[in-house]
Short mmCIF file of C-alpha atoms in Angstrom, two decimals:
data_model
loop_
_atom_site.label_atom_id
_atom_site.label_comp_id
_atom_site.label_asym_id
_atom_site.label_seq_id
_atom_site.Cartn_x
_atom_site.Cartn_y
_atom_site.Cartn_z
CA MET A 1 38.80 -11.86 -47.53
CA ALA A 2 40.47 -13.85 -44.72
CA ALA A 3 42.23 -10.72 -43.60
CA VAL A 4 38.96 -8.75 -43.54
CA ALA A 5 37.28 -11.50 -41.48
CA LEU A 6 40.15 -11.46 -39.00
CA LEU A 7 39.98 -7.72 -38.61
CA SER A 8 36.22 -7.92 -38.16
CA SER A 9 36.41 -10.57 -35.43
CA CYS A 10 39.05 -8.69 -33.45
CA GLY A 11 37.39 -5.33 -33.70
CA GLY A 12 33.73 -6.34 -33.37
CA SER A 13 33.40 -5.10 -29.77
CA GLY A 14 34.54 -1.65 -30.73
CA LYS A 15 36.82 -1.56 -27.63
CA THR A 16 40.58 -1.18 -27.62
CA GLU A 17 42.84 -3.15 -25.34
CA GLN A 18 43.39 0.02 -23.34
CA ALA A 19 39.63 0.47 -22.85
CA VAL A 20 39.21 -3.12 -21.68
CA ALA A 21 42.07 -2.75 -19.26
CA ALA A 22 40.61 0.51 -17.93
CA GLU A 23 37.27 -1.19 -17.31
CA ALA A 24 38.95 -4.03 -15.47
CA THR A 25 40.68 -1.61 -13.08
CA ALA A 26 37.68 0.72 -12.61
CA LEU A 27 36.32 0.91 -9.07
CA PRO A 28 32.70 -0.09 -8.32
CA LYS A 29 30.48 2.96 -8.22
CA VAL A 30 28.17 3.45 -5.23
CA LYS A 31 25.83 6.02 -3.77
CA VAL A 32 25.89 6.69 -0.03
CA ALA A 33 23.71 8.41 2.54
CA THR A 34 24.60 9.67 6.01
CA VAL A 35 22.48 8.25 8.83
CA ASN A 36 21.64 9.75 12.21
CA THR A 37 19.48 9.02 15.23
CA GLU A 38 15.76 9.77 15.43
CA ALA A 39 13.16 9.48 18.19
CA VAL A 40 11.45 6.20 17.30
CA ALA A 41 8.20 5.09 18.93
CA GLN A 42 8.81 1.82 20.81
CA ILE A 43 5.71 -0.06 19.68
CA GLU A 44 5.38 -3.80 20.26
CA GLU A 45 2.65 -6.16 19.03
CA PHE A 46 1.53 -9.25 20.94
CA SER A 47 -0.82 -12.10 20.09
CA THR A 48 -3.49 -12.80 22.69
CA THR A 49 -6.78 -14.58 23.38
CA VAL A 50 -9.81 -13.07 25.09
CA GLU A 51 -10.84 -14.43 28.50
CA ALA A 52 -13.88 -13.72 30.64
CA GLU A 53 -13.25 -11.45 33.61
CA VAL A 54 -14.91 -14.06 35.85
CA LYS A 55 -15.97 -17.62 35.03
CA ASN A 56 -18.32 -19.51 37.38
CA ASN A 57 -19.23 -23.18 37.19
CA ILE A 58 -22.77 -23.75 38.49
CA ILE A 59 -22.78 -27.01 40.45
CA PRO A 60 -24.72 -28.43 43.45
CA ASN A 61 -22.86 -29.56 46.58
CA SER A 62 -24.46 -33.03 46.44
CA PRO A 63 -25.75 -35.23 43.59
CA LEU A 64 -29.44 -34.58 42.95
CA ARG A 65 -31.79 -34.94 40.02
CA ILE A 66 -32.12 -31.81 37.86
CA GLU A 67 -35.76 -30.83 37.89
CA LYS A 68 -35.54 -27.79 35.59
CA ILE A 69 -32.89 -25.59 33.96
CA LEU A 70 -34.35 -22.10 33.70
CA VAL A 71 -31.90 -20.42 31.29
CA GLU A 72 -30.33 -21.15 27.90
CA VAL A 73 -26.85 -20.74 26.43
CA GLY A 74 -26.26 -17.16 25.30
CA GLN A 75 -28.79 -15.71 27.74
CA SER A 76 -27.73 -12.77 29.91
CA VAL A 77 -28.34 -13.29 33.64
CA ARG A 78 -28.21 -11.07 36.72
CA LYS A 79 -26.52 -11.75 40.04
CA GLY A 80 -28.93 -13.68 42.29
CA GLN A 81 -31.12 -14.86 39.38
CA LYS A 82 -32.52 -18.38 39.69
CA LEU A 83 -30.80 -20.68 37.19
CA VAL A 84 -31.53 -24.30 38.14
CA GLN A 85 -34.25 -26.05 40.16
CA LEU A 86 -33.12 -29.40 41.61
CA ASP A 87 -35.25 -32.16 43.15
CA ALA A 88 -36.89 -30.72 46.29
CA SER A 89 -38.10 -33.92 48.00
CA SER A 90 -35.28 -33.97 50.57
CA LEU A 91 -35.74 -30.22 51.08
CA ASN A 92 -39.38 -30.77 52.02
CA GLN A 93 -38.37 -33.42 54.55
CA LEU A 94 -35.88 -31.03 56.15
CA LYS A 95 -38.52 -28.29 56.26
CA LEU A 96 -40.91 -30.58 58.11
CA GLN A 97 -38.18 -31.68 60.51
CA TYR A 98 -37.21 -28.08 61.24
CA GLU A 99 -40.81 -26.99 61.80
CA ASN A 100 -41.36 -29.85 64.31
CA GLN A 101 -38.16 -29.02 66.17
CA LEU A 102 -39.17 -25.35 66.26
CA ILE A 103 -42.46 -26.31 67.93
CA ASP A 104 -40.62 -28.48 70.47
CA PHE A 105 -38.10 -25.76 71.19
CA LYS A 106 -40.78 -23.14 71.85
CA ARG A 107 -42.47 -25.53 74.30
CA ILE A 108 -39.19 -26.19 76.12
CA GLU A 109 -38.38 -22.49 76.12
CA GLU A 110 -41.67 -21.66 77.85
CA LEU A 111 -41.04 -24.37 80.44
CA TYR A 112 -37.51 -23.10 81.01
CA LYS A 113 -38.79 -19.58 81.68
CA VAL A 114 -40.99 -20.83 84.56
CA GLY A 115 -38.46 -23.34 85.87
CA GLY A 116 -40.18 -26.39 84.42
CA THR A 117 -37.04 -27.76 82.72
CA SER A 118 -33.30 -27.63 83.23
CA GLN A 119 -30.91 -25.27 81.47
CA SER A 120 -29.05 -28.21 79.88
CA GLU A 121 -32.27 -29.49 78.30
CA TYR A 122 -33.02 -25.99 77.03
CA GLU A 123 -29.49 -25.54 75.58
CA ASN A 124 -29.63 -28.97 73.93
CA ALA A 125 -32.98 -28.17 72.25
CA LYS A 126 -31.61 -24.81 71.07
CA THR A 127 -28.50 -26.45 69.57
CA GLN A 128 -30.55 -29.08 67.73
CA LEU A 129 -32.78 -26.35 66.29
CA GLU A 130 -29.74 -24.39 65.01
CA VAL A 131 -28.29 -27.54 63.41
CA SER A 132 -31.59 -28.24 61.66
CA LYS A 133 -31.82 -24.64 60.49
CA LYS A 134 -28.32 -24.74 58.95
CA ALA A 135 -29.06 -28.07 57.27
CA LEU A 136 -32.25 -26.59 55.83
CA GLU A 137 -30.46 -23.49 54.56
CA SER A 138 -27.72 -25.62 53.00
CA ARG A 139 -30.23 -27.87 51.26
CA LEU A 140 -32.16 -24.82 50.06
CA GLU A 141 -28.98 -23.45 48.48
CA ASN A 142 -28.38 -26.85 46.93
CA THR A 143 -31.92 -27.13 45.55
CA VAL A 144 -32.22 -23.69 43.94
CA LEU A 145 -28.97 -22.61 42.22
CA LEU A 146 -28.54 -18.85 41.73
CA SER A 147 -26.16 -16.88 39.52
CA PRO A 148 -23.26 -15.47 41.57
CA ILE A 149 -22.52 -12.73 38.98
CA ASP A 150 -23.95 -10.62 36.19
CA GLY A 151 -22.94 -12.47 33.05
CA VAL A 152 -23.80 -14.68 30.09
CA VAL A 153 -24.54 -18.41 30.09
CA SER A 154 -21.74 -19.92 28.01
CA ALA A 155 -22.33 -23.66 28.50
CA ARG A 156 -25.06 -26.15 29.46
CA ASN A 157 -24.19 -29.80 30.09
CA TYR A 158 -27.51 -31.38 31.15
CA ASP A 159 -31.20 -31.60 30.24
CA ASN A 160 -34.21 -31.45 32.52
CA GLY A 161 -34.59 -34.75 34.39
CA ASP A 162 -30.89 -35.70 34.26
CA MET A 163 -29.04 -36.80 37.38
CA TYR A 164 -26.16 -34.51 38.26
CA GLY A 165 -22.95 -36.36 37.41
CA GLY A 166 -19.92 -34.16 38.04
CA GLN A 167 -19.75 -31.67 35.16
CA PRO A 168 -21.02 -28.13 35.80
CA ILE A 169 -24.74 -27.88 35.06
CA LEU A 170 -24.13 -24.41 33.60
CA VAL A 171 -21.18 -22.07 33.07
CA VAL A 172 -21.74 -18.33 33.57
CA GLU A 173 -19.09 -15.86 32.41
CA GLN A 174 -18.73 -12.15 33.08
CA ILE A 175 -17.84 -10.44 29.78
CA GLN A 176 -18.09 -6.81 30.87
CA PRO A 177 -15.14 -6.29 31.05
CA VAL A 178 -13.04 -8.97 29.38
CA LYS A 179 -9.33 -9.56 29.89
CA MET A 180 -6.32 -10.68 27.86
CA LYS A 181 -2.86 -11.80 28.95
CA ILE A 182 0.39 -10.99 27.15
CA ASN A 183 4.07 -11.60 27.98
CA ILE A 184 6.29 -8.53 27.69
CA SER A 185 10.09 -8.52 27.40
CA GLU A 186 11.86 -7.56 30.62
CA THR A 187 13.49 -4.74 28.60
CA TYR A 188 10.24 -2.81 29.03
CA TYR A 189 9.60 -3.66 32.70
CA ALA A 190 10.50 -0.18 33.99
CA LYS A 191 8.34 1.44 31.30
CA THR A 192 5.25 -0.69 31.89
CA ASN A 193 2.53 0.87 34.02
CA LYS A 194 -1.25 0.92 34.34
CA ASN A 195 -1.48 4.21 32.45
CA LEU A 196 -0.34 2.64 29.17
CA ASP A 197 -3.04 2.51 26.53
CA VAL A 198 -3.35 -0.64 24.46
CA SER A 199 -4.73 -0.83 20.93
CA LEU A 200 -6.59 -4.10 20.30
CA THR A 201 -7.71 -5.72 17.07
CA PHE A 202 -9.58 -9.01 16.61
CA GLU A 203 -9.83 -11.29 13.60
CA ALA A 204 -13.62 -11.19 13.83
CA TYR A 205 -13.64 -7.41 13.27
CA GLY A 206 -10.80 -6.89 10.79
CA ASP A 207 -8.96 -3.57 11.24
CA LYS A 208 -11.45 -2.11 13.73
CA GLU A 209 -9.54 -0.91 16.82
CA PHE A 210 -10.64 -1.30 20.43
CA LYS A 211 -9.02 0.61 23.29
CA GLY A 212 -7.93 -1.26 26.40
CA ASN A 213 -5.52 -0.62 29.24
CA ILE A 214 -3.03 -2.55 31.33
CA ASP A 215 -4.85 -3.60 34.51
CA ILE A 216 -2.48 -6.02 36.28
CA ILE A 217 1.32 -6.22 36.12
CA TYR A 218 2.73 -9.47 37.48
CA PRO A 219 5.63 -8.88 39.90
CA THR A 220 8.02 -11.60 38.69
CA ILE A 221 10.00 -12.21 35.51
CA SER A 222 10.46 -15.65 33.97
CA PRO A 223 14.15 -16.64 34.06
CA ALA A 224 13.59 -18.89 31.03
CA SER A 225 11.92 -16.43 28.64
CA HIS A 226 12.94 -13.13 30.31
CA THR A 227 9.36 -11.92 30.02
CA PHE A 228 6.69 -10.95 32.53
CA PRO A 229 2.91 -11.33 32.16
CA VAL A 230 0.40 -8.48 32.26
CA GLU A 231 -3.37 -8.46 32.03
CA ILE A 232 -5.17 -6.08 29.69
CA SER A 233 -8.73 -5.01 30.48
CA LEU A 234 -11.34 -4.03 27.87
CA GLU A 235 -14.63 -2.51 29.06
CA ASN A 236 -16.58 -4.25 26.28
CA LYS A 237 -19.71 -2.17 26.88
CA ASP A 238 -21.37 -3.40 23.69
CA MET A 239 -20.28 -7.02 24.38
CA LYS A 240 -18.94 -7.41 20.84
CA VAL A 241 -15.75 -9.06 22.09
CA ARG A 242 -16.28 -12.60 23.38
CA PRO A 243 -14.09 -15.07 25.29
CA GLY A 244 -11.98 -17.22 23.00
CA MET A 245 -11.53 -14.59 20.27
CA TYR A 246 -7.99 -14.31 18.84
CA GLY A 247 -6.55 -10.81 18.76
CA LYS A 248 -3.46 -8.62 18.69
CA ALA A 249 -2.48 -6.10 21.35
CA THR A 250 -0.26 -3.14 20.38
CA VAL A 251 1.50 -1.31 23.21
CA ASN A 252 3.41 1.98 22.88
CA PHE A 253 6.26 2.17 25.42
CA GLY A 254 7.27 5.74 24.47
CA THR A 255 10.18 6.78 22.24
CA LYS A 256 13.88 5.98 22.06
CA ASN A 257 16.69 7.51 20.01
CA HIS A 258 17.96 4.97 17.48
CA VAL A 259 19.81 5.14 14.16
CA VAL A 260 17.48 5.06 11.15
CA VAL A 261 18.73 3.78 7.76
CA PRO A 262 17.05 3.86 4.31
CA ASP A 263 15.55 0.51 3.35
CA GLN A 264 17.72 0.51 0.16
CA ALA A 265 20.77 0.06 2.39
CA VAL A 266 19.58 -3.14 4.07
CA ILE A 267 20.71 -6.54 2.74
CA LYS A 268 19.12 -9.81 3.92
CA GLN A 269 21.55 -12.70 3.96
CA ALA A 270 20.16 -15.60 1.97
CA GLY A 271 19.27 -18.67 4.01
CA SER A 272 19.29 -16.89 7.36
CA GLY A 273 17.51 -14.21 9.30
CA ASP A 274 20.58 -11.95 9.42
CA TYR A 275 20.69 -8.45 7.96
CA PHE A 276 23.70 -6.41 6.82
CA VAL A 277 24.55 -2.89 5.73
CA TYR A 278 27.62 -1.66 3.81
CA THR A 279 29.25 1.40 5.37
CA TYR A 280 31.68 3.66 3.50
CA GLU A 281 34.86 5.01 5.07
CA ASN A 282 38.13 6.33 3.58
CA GLY A 283 37.45 5.00 0.08
CA LYS A 284 36.39 1.48 1.17
CA VAL A 285 33.16 -0.29 2.12
CA TYR A 286 32.67 -2.52 5.15
CA TYR A 287 30.12 -5.27 5.76
CA ASN A 288 28.22 -4.65 9.02
CA LYS A 289 25.74 -7.04 10.63
CA VAL A 290 22.82 -5.05 12.06
CA GLU A 291 19.87 -5.72 14.35
CA LEU A 292 16.72 -4.19 12.93
CA GLY A 293 13.78 -2.81 14.84
CA ARG A 294 10.60 -1.43 13.32
CA ARG A 295 10.05 -0.54 9.69
CA LEU A 296 9.27 3.17 9.33
CA ASP A 297 7.82 3.93 5.90
CA ASN A 298 10.91 3.67 3.64
CA CYS A 299 13.41 3.29 6.50
CA TYR A 300 14.38 0.83 9.23
CA GLU A 301 15.12 1.41 12.88
CA VAL A 302 18.55 -0.07 13.70
CA LEU A 303 19.01 -1.35 17.25
CA SER A 304 22.71 -2.18 16.90
CA GLY A 305 25.51 -2.44 14.34
CA ILE A 306 25.63 1.16 13.03
CA VAL A 307 26.76 4.34 14.78
CA PRO A 308 25.27 7.81 14.12
CA GLY A 309 26.99 9.74 11.34
CA SER A 310 27.94 6.63 9.37
CA GLN A 311 27.70 6.69 5.59
CA VAL A 312 25.78 3.70 4.25
CA VAL A 313 25.62 2.40 0.69
CA VAL A 314 22.16 2.86 -0.82
CA ALA A 315 22.93 2.00 -4.47
CA GLY A 316 25.50 -0.21 -6.20
CA LYS A 317 25.54 -2.92 -3.50
CA GLU A 318 25.33 -5.81 -5.96
CA SER A 319 29.03 -5.95 -6.90
CA LEU A 320 30.49 -5.17 -3.47
CA ALA A 321 32.54 -7.24 -1.03
CA ASN A 322 33.98 -6.47 2.37
CA GLU A 323 36.86 -3.97 2.50
CA ILE A 324 37.06 -3.23 -1.24
CA GLU A 325 37.73 0.20 -2.67
CA VAL A 326 34.83 2.02 -4.35
CA GLU A 327 34.04 5.26 -6.11
CA VAL A 328 31.28 7.39 -4.64
CA ILE A 329 29.03 9.10 -7.15
CA GLU A 330 26.27 11.62 -6.64
#
């Protein structure tokens, strides 16, 4: 019985010493695929925030009491529309002063025509009248505040009867169009022009796309970030997009020929942001660090690290190490 037990324990695996030795010397089996270059769309995505095309702070040029604010936040206004009426008591005094000086000037003018007064007296009266007129016009502008643009009232900081204290009484913003700023890598400077279309999405509207275009390209590049700013314009005819909204801008800079590898070939190094691919050559595999671009369905664009025509390992990567021999299977 002891002999039977011994035979059983030695032969339980069903493998001979020769079979175990053969397994130990067997090469890892891998599948490979040949990679080549493809024309890959150079699409970049940028985060951005919507800004008004123009933003005007409505303020008087001297501190006066606010008699009446004629518009509310959210209201659309037209250029030249009356927005705020300030205290007019000083305006009335200037009107009376101007009217009296006008009467005096006309009297002196008539005397001057018939030689009843000197030219210097006439010129002095004319100058005083012009000064009074400009003061009246300035006070009129400061008493009735008009909208300088077509836009929307976005802020109100006072109530009727308040004394103006430094903050804008109202803020009016032009939101047709709106603009957004993004910073683009200097790599694309030569390819950036005003004809580039921009696809825009905003958190408020989910996946709905809006079409904008590059409107301003800044002429300098930041030496720190190696980027340059551009402004994107969106017509915003329906005024759905509002200043302050968070969005994403997607710009297509054309195509470029880059190597494309199957996603099964890509290995992410644990604990880092580095990516690697095993290449096969003359019976061995080699560990190559790669720089990835865009994901394309079940493939990746490779910016560097792999040359066209390389054979990459797409299956059997788990047991590999750099420069070991392998067996390629179909």
